[in-house]
PDB file of C-alpha atoms in Angstrom:
ATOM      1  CA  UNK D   1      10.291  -5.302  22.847  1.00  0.00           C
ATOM      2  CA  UNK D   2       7.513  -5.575  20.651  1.00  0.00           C
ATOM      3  CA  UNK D   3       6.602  -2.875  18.117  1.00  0.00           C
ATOM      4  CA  UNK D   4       2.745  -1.932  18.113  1.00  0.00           C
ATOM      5  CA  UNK D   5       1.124  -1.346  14.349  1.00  0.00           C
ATOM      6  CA  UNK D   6      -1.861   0.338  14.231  1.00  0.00           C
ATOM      7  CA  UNK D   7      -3.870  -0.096  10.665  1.00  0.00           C
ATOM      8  CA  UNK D   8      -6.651   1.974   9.375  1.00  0.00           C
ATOM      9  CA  UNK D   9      -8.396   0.005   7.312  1.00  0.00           C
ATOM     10  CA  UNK D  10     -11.615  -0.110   5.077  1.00  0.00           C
ATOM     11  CA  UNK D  11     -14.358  -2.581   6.412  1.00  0.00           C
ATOM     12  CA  UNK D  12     -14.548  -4.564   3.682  1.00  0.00           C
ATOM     13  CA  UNK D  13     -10.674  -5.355   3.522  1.00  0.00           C
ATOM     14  CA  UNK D  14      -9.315  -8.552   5.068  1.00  0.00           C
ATOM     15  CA  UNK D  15      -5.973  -8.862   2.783  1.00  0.00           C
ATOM     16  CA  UNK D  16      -3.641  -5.669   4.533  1.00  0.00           C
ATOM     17  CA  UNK D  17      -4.754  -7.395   8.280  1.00  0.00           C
ATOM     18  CA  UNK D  18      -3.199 -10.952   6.292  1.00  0.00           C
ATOM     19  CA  UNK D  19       0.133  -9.868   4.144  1.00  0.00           C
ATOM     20  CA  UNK D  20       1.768  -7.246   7.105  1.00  0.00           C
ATOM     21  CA  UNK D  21       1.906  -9.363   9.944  1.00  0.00           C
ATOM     22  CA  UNK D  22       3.408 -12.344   7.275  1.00  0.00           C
ATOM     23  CA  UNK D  23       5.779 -10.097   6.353  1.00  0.00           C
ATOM     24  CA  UNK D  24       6.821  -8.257   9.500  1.00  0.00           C
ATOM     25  CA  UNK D  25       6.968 -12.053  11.192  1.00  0.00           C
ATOM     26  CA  UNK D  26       9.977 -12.773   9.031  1.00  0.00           C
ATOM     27  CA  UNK D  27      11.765 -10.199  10.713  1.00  0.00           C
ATOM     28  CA  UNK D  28      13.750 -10.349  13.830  1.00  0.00           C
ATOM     29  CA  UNK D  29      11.922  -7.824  15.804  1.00  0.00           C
ATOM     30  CA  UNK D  30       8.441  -8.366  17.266  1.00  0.00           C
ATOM     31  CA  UNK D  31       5.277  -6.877  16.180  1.00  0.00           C
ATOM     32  CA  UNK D  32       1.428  -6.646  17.536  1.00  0.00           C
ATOM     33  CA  UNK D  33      -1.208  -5.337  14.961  1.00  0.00           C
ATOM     34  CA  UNK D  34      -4.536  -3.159  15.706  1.00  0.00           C
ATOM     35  CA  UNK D  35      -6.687  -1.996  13.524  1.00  0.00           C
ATOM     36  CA  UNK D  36      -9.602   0.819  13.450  1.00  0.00           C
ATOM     37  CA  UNK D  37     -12.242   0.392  10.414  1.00  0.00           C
ATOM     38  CA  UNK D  38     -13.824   2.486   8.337  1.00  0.00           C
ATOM     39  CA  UNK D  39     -17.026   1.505   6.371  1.00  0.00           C
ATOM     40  CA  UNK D  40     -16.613   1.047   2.494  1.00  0.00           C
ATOM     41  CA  UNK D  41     -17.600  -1.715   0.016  1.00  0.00           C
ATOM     42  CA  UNK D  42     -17.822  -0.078  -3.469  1.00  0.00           C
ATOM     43  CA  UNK D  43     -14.808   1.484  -4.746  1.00  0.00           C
ATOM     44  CA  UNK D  44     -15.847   4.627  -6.219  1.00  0.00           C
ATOM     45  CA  UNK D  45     -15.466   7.962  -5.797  1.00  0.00           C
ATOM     46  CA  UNK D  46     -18.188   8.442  -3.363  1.00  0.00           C
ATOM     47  CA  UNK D  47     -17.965   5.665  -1.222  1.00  0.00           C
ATOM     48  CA  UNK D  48     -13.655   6.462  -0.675  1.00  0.00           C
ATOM     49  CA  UNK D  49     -14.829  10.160   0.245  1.00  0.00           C
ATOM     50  CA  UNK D  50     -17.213   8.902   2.707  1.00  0.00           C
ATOM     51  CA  UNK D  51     -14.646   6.540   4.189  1.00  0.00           C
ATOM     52  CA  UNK D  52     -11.945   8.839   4.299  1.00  0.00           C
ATOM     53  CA  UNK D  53     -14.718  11.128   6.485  1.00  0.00           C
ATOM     54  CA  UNK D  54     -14.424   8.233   9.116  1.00  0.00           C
ATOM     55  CA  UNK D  55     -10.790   9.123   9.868  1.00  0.00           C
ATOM     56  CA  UNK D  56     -10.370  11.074  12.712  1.00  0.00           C
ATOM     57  CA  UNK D  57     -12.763   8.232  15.034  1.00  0.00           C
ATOM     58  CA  UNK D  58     -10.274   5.835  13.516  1.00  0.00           C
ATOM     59  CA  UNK D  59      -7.004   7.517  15.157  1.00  0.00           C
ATOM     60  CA  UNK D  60      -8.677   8.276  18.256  1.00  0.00           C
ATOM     61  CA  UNK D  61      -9.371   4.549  18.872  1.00  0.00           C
ATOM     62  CA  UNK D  62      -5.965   3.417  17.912  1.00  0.00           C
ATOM     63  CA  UNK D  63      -4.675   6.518  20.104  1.00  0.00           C
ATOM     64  CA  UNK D  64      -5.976   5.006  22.733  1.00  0.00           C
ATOM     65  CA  UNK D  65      -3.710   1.834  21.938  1.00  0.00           C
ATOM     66  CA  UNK D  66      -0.619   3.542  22.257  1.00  0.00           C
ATOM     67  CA  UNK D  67       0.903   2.336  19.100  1.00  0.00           C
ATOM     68  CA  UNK D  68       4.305   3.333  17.998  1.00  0.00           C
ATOM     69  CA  UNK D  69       3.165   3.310  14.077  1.00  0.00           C
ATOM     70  CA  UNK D  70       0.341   4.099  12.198  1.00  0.00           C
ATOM     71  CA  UNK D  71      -0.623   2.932   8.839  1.00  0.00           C
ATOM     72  CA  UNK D  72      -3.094   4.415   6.950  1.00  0.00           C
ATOM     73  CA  UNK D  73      -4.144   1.385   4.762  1.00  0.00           C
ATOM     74  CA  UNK D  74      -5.639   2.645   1.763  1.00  0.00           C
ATOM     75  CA  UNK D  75      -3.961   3.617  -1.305  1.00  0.00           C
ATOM     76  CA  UNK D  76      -6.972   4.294  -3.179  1.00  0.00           C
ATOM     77  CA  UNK D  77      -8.317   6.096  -0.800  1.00  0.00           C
ATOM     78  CA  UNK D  78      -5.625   9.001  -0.890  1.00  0.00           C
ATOM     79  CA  UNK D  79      -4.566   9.212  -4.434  1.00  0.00           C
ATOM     80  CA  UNK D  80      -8.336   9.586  -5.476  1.00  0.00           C
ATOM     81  CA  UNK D  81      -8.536  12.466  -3.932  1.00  0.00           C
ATOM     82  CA  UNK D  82      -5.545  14.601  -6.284  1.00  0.00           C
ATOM     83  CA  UNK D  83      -1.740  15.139  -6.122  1.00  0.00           C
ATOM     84  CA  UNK D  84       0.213  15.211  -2.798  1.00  0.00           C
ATOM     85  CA  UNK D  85      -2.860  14.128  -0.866  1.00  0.00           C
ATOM     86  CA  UNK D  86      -0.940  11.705   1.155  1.00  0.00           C
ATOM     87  CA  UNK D  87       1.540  14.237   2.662  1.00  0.00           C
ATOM     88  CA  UNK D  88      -1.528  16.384   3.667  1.00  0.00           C
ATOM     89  CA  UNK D  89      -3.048  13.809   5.547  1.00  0.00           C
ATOM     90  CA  UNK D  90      -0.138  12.258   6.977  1.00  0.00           C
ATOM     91  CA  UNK D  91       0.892  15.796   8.201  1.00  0.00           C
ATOM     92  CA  UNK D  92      -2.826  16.116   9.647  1.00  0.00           C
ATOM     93  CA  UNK D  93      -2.274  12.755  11.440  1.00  0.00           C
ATOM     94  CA  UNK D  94       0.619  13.788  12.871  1.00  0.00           C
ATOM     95  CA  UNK D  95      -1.078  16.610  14.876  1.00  0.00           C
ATOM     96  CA  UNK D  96      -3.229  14.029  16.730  1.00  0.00           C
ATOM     97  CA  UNK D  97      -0.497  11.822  17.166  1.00  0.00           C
ATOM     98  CA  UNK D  98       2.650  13.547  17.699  1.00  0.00           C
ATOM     99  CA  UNK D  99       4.617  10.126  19.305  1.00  0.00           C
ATOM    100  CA  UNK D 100       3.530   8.460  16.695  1.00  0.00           C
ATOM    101  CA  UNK D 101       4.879   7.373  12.874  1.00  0.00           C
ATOM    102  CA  UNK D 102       2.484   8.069  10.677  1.00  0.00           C
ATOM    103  CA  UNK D 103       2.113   6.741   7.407  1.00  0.00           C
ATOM    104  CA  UNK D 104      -0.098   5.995   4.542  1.00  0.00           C
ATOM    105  CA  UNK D 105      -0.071   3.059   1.883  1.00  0.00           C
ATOM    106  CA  UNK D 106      -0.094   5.880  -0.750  1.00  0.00           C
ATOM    107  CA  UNK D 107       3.285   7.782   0.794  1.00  0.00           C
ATOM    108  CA  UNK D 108       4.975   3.969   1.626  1.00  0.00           C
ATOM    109  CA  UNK D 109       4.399   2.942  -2.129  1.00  0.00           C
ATOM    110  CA  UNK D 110       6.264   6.446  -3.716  1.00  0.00           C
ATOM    111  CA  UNK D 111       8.830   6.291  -0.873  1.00  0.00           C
ATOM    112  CA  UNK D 112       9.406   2.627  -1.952  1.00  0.00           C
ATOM    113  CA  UNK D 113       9.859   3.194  -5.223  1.00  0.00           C
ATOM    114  CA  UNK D 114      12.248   6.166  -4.799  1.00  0.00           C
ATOM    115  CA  UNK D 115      14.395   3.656  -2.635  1.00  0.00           C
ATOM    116  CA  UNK D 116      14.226   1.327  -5.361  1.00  0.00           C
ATOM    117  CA  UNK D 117      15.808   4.833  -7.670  1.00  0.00           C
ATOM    118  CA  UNK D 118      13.358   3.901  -9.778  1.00  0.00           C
ATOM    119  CA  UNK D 119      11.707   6.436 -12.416  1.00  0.00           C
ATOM    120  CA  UNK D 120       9.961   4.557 -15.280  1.00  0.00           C
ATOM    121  CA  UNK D 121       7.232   2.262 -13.881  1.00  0.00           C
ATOM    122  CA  UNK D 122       4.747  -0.383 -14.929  1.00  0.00           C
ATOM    123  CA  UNK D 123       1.588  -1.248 -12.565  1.00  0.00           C
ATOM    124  CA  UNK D 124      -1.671  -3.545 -12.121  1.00  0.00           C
ATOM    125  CA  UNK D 125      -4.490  -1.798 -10.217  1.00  0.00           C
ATOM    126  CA  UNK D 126      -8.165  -3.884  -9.648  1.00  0.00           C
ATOM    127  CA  UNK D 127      -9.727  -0.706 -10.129  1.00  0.00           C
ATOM    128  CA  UNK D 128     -12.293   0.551 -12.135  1.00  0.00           C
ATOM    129  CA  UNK D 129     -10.583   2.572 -15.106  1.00  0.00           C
ATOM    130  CA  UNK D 130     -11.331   6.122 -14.272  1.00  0.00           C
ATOM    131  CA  UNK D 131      -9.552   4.982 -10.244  1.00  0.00           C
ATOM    132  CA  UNK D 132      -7.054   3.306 -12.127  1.00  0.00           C
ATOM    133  CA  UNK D 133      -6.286   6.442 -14.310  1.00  0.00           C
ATOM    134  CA  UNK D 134      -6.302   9.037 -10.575  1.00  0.00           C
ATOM    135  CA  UNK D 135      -3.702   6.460  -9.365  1.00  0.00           C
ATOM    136  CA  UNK D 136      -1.957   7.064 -12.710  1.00  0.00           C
ATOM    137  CA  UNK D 137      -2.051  10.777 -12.625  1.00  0.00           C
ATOM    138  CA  UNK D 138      -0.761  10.415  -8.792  1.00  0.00           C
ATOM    139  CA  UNK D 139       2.176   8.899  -9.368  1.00  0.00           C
ATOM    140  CA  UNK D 140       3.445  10.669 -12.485  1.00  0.00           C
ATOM    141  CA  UNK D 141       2.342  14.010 -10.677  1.00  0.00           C
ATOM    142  CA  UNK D 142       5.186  11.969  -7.717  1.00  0.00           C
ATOM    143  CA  UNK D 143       7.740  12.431 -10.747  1.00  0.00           C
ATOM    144  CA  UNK D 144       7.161   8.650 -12.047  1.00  0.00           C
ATOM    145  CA  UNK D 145       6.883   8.087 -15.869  1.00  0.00           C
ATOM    146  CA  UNK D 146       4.027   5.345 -16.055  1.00  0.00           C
ATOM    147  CA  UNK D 147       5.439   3.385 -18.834  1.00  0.00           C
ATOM    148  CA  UNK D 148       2.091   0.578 -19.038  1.00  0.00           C
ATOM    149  CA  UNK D 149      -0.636  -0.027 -16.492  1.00  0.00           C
ATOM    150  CA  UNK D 150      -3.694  -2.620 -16.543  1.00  0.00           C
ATOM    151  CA  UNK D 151      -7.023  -2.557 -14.183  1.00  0.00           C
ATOM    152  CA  UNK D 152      -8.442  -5.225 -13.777  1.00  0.00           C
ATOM    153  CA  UNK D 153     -12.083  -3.495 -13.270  1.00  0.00           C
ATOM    154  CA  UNK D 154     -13.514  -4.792  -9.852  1.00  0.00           C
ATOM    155  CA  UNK D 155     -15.541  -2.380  -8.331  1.00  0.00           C
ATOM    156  CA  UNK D 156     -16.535  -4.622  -5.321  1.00  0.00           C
ATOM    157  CA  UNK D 157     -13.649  -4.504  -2.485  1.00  0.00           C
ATOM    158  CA  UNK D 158     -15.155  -8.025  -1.674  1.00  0.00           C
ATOM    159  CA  UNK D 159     -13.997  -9.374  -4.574  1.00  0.00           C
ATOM    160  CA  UNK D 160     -10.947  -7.492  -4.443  1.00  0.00           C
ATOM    161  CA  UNK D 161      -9.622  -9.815  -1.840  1.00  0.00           C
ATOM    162  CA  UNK D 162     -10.223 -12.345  -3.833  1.00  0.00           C
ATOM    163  CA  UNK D 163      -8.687 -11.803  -7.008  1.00  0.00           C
ATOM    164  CA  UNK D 164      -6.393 -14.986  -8.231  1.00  0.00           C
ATOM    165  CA  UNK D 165      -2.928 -14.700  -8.357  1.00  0.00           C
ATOM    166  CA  UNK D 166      -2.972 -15.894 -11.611  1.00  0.00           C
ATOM    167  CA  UNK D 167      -4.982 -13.054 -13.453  1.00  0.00           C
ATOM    168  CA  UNK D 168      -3.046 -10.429 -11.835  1.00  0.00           C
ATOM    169  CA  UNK D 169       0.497 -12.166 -13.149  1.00  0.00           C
ATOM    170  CA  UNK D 170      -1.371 -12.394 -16.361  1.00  0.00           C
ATOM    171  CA  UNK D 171      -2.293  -8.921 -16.279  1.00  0.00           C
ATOM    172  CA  UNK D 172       1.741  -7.954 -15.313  1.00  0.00           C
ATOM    173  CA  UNK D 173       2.575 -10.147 -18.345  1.00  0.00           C
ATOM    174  CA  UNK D 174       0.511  -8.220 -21.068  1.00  0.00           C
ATOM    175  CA  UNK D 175       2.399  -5.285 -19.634  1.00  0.00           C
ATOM    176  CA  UNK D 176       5.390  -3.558 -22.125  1.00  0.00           C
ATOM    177  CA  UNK D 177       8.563  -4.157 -19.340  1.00  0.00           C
ATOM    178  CA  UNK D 178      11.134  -3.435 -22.050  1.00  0.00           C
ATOM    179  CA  UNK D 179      12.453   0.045 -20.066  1.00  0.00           C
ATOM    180  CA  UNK D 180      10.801  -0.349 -16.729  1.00  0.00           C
ATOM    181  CA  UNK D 181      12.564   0.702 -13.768  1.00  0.00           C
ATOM    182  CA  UNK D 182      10.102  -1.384 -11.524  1.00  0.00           C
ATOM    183  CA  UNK D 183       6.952  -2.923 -11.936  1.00  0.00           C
ATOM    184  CA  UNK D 184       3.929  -2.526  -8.857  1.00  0.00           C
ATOM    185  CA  UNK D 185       2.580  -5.794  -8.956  1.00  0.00           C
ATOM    186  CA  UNK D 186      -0.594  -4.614  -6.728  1.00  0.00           C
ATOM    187  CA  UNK D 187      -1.195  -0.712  -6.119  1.00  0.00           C
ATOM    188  CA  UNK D 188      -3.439  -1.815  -3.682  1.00  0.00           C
ATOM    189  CA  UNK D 189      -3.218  -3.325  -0.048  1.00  0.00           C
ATOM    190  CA  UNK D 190      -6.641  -5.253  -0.699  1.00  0.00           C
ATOM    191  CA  UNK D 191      -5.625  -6.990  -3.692  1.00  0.00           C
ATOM    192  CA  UNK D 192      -3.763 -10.138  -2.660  1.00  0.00           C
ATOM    193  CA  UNK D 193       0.392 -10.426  -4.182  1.00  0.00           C
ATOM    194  CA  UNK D 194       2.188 -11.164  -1.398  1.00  0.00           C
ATOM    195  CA  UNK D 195       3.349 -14.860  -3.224  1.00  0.00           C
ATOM    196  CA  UNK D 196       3.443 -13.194  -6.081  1.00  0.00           C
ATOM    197  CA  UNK D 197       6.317 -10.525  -5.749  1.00  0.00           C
ATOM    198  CA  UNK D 198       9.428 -12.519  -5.912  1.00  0.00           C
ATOM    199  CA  UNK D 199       7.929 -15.390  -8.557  1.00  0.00           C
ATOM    200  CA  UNK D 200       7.368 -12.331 -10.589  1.00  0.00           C
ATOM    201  CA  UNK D 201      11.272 -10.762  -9.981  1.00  0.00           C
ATOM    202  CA  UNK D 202      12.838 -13.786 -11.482  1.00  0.00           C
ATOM    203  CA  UNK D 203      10.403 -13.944 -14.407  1.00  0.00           C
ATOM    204  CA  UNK D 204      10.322 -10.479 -15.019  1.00  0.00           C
ATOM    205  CA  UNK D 205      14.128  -9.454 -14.175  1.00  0.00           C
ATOM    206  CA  UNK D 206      13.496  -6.228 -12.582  1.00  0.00           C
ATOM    207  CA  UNK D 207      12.056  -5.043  -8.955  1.00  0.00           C
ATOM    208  CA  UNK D 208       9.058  -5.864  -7.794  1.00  0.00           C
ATOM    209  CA  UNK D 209       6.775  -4.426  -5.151  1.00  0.00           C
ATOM    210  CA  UNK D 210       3.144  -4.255  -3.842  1.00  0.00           C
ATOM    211  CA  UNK D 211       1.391  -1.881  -1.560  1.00  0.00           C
ATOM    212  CA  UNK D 212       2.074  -4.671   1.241  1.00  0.00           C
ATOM    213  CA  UNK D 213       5.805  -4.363   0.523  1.00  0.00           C
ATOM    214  CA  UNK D 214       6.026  -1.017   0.485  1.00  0.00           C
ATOM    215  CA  UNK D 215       3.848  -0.341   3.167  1.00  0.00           C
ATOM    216  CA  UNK D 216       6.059  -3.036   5.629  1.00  0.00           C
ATOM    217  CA  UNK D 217       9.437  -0.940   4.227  1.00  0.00           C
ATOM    218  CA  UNK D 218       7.804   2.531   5.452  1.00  0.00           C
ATOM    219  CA  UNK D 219       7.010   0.834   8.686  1.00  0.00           C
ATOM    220  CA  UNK D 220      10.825  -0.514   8.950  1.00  0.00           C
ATOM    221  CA  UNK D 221      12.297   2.521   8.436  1.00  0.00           C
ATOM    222  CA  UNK D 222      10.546   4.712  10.455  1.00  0.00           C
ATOM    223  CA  UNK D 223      10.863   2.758  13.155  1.00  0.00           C
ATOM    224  CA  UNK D 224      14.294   2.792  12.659  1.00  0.00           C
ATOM    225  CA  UNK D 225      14.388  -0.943  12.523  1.00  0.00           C
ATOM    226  CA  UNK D 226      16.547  -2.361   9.301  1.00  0.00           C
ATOM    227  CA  UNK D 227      14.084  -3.305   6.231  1.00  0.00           C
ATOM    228  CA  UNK D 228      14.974  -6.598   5.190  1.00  0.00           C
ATOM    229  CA  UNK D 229      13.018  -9.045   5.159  1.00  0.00           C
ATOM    230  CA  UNK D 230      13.401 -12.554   3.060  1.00  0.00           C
ATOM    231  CA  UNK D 231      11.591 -13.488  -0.132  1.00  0.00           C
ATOM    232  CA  UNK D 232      10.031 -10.273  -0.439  1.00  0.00           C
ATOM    233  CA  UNK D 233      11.588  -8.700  -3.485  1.00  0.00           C
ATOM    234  CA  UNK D 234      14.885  -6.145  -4.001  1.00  0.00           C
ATOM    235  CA  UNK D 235      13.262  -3.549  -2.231  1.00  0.00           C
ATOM    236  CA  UNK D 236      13.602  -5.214   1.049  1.00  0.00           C
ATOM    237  CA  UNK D 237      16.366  -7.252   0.422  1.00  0.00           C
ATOM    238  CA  UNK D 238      19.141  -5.185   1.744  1.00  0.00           C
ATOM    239  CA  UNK D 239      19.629  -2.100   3.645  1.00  0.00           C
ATOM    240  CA  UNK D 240      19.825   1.723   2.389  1.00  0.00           C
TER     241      UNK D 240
END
């Protein structure tokens, strides 16, 4: 049997499309991906709304697919927009596609870390500061304490997806660890991590996830499928 994906995903982002289906291949179930795009190359405030407007055309088309799960693939996109946004839209989704799973990057990455148990975070966002602060505000409005955070102040989604692995461990390494729970290595599906997540375990000695991680856990469990899933840090390491 193989397991159909759908991803809605910004125009601009080629990363989500890359890290899932790596991930989701080193499982033992099989899985087909299709995606739906919405315009968007500037990540601001504006340009998420208008995405976000693009929606509904988006699950039509991958309607039409039949797919068993759908991922909303922006984090950004949701938490901009003000506390519990994600479980609004997801629940909106659902109406359209009542078969269906339906999940968002932004609900996968809060549900990951409450698998993980853990409370007192650190992050790296490539947003512009005042995103970087909504995605902030998001999560400690989730219940998180946001112990340290860095953006790394790209405003093109482009460039995004092309961020070096080595500035965003750099960035995670001027973070203060000392009582974190967990540490969010990229709160972003655009920004590439997926090498970095368990390089960044054994340096840093606690959890480590990514909005790819997270998002492939949600998709695992709702699908009632086991998460685990080599190399790819605690929280799929084992099931809960």
């Amino acid at each position: 049997m193989t397991h159909r994906i759908g991803l809605i995903v910004p125009s601009s982002n080629v990363t989500v499309e890359t890290e899932l289906p790596a991930l989701l291949a080193r499982h033992p179930e099989r899985f087909s991906f299709h995606s739906s795009r919405m315009r968007m190359h500037q990540v601001s405030p504006e340009a998420l709304k208008a995405m976000n407007a693009q929606r509904e055309r988006c699950v039509a088309e991958l309607a039409d697919a039949h797919v068993d799960a759908l991922l909303y693939a922006c984090l950004v996109a949701l938490m901009a927009q003000g506390p519990g946004e994600h479980q609004r839209v997801e629940a909106e989704l659902r109406t359209q596609l009542a078969d269906t799973a339906i999940l968002s990057s932004a609900g996968a990455l809060v549900a990951g870390l409450r698998a993980l148990g853990a409370s007192r975070i650190a992050l790296v966002t490539p947003y512009l500061r005042p995103l970087a602060e909504q995605v902030v505000s998001y999560l400690e409005a989730e219940g998180f304490t946001v112990l340290d955070w860095a953006a790394l102040e790209v405003g093109d989604n482009t460039e995004v997806g092309c961020i070096p692995g080595e500035r965003v461990l750099a960035a995670a390494r001027g973070l203060d660890l000392t009582s974190a729970d967990a540490l969010i290595i990229s709160a972003c599906v655009q920004m590439p991590s997926l090498d970095l997540v368990a390089p960044a375990e054994e340096e840093f000695g606690i959890p480590v996830l990514s909005a790819a991680t997270a998002g492939a856990y949600a998709l695992l469990t709702w699908l009632g499928l086991d998460p685990v899933i080599p190399d790819a840090g605690r929280l799929l390491a084992a099931p809960r």
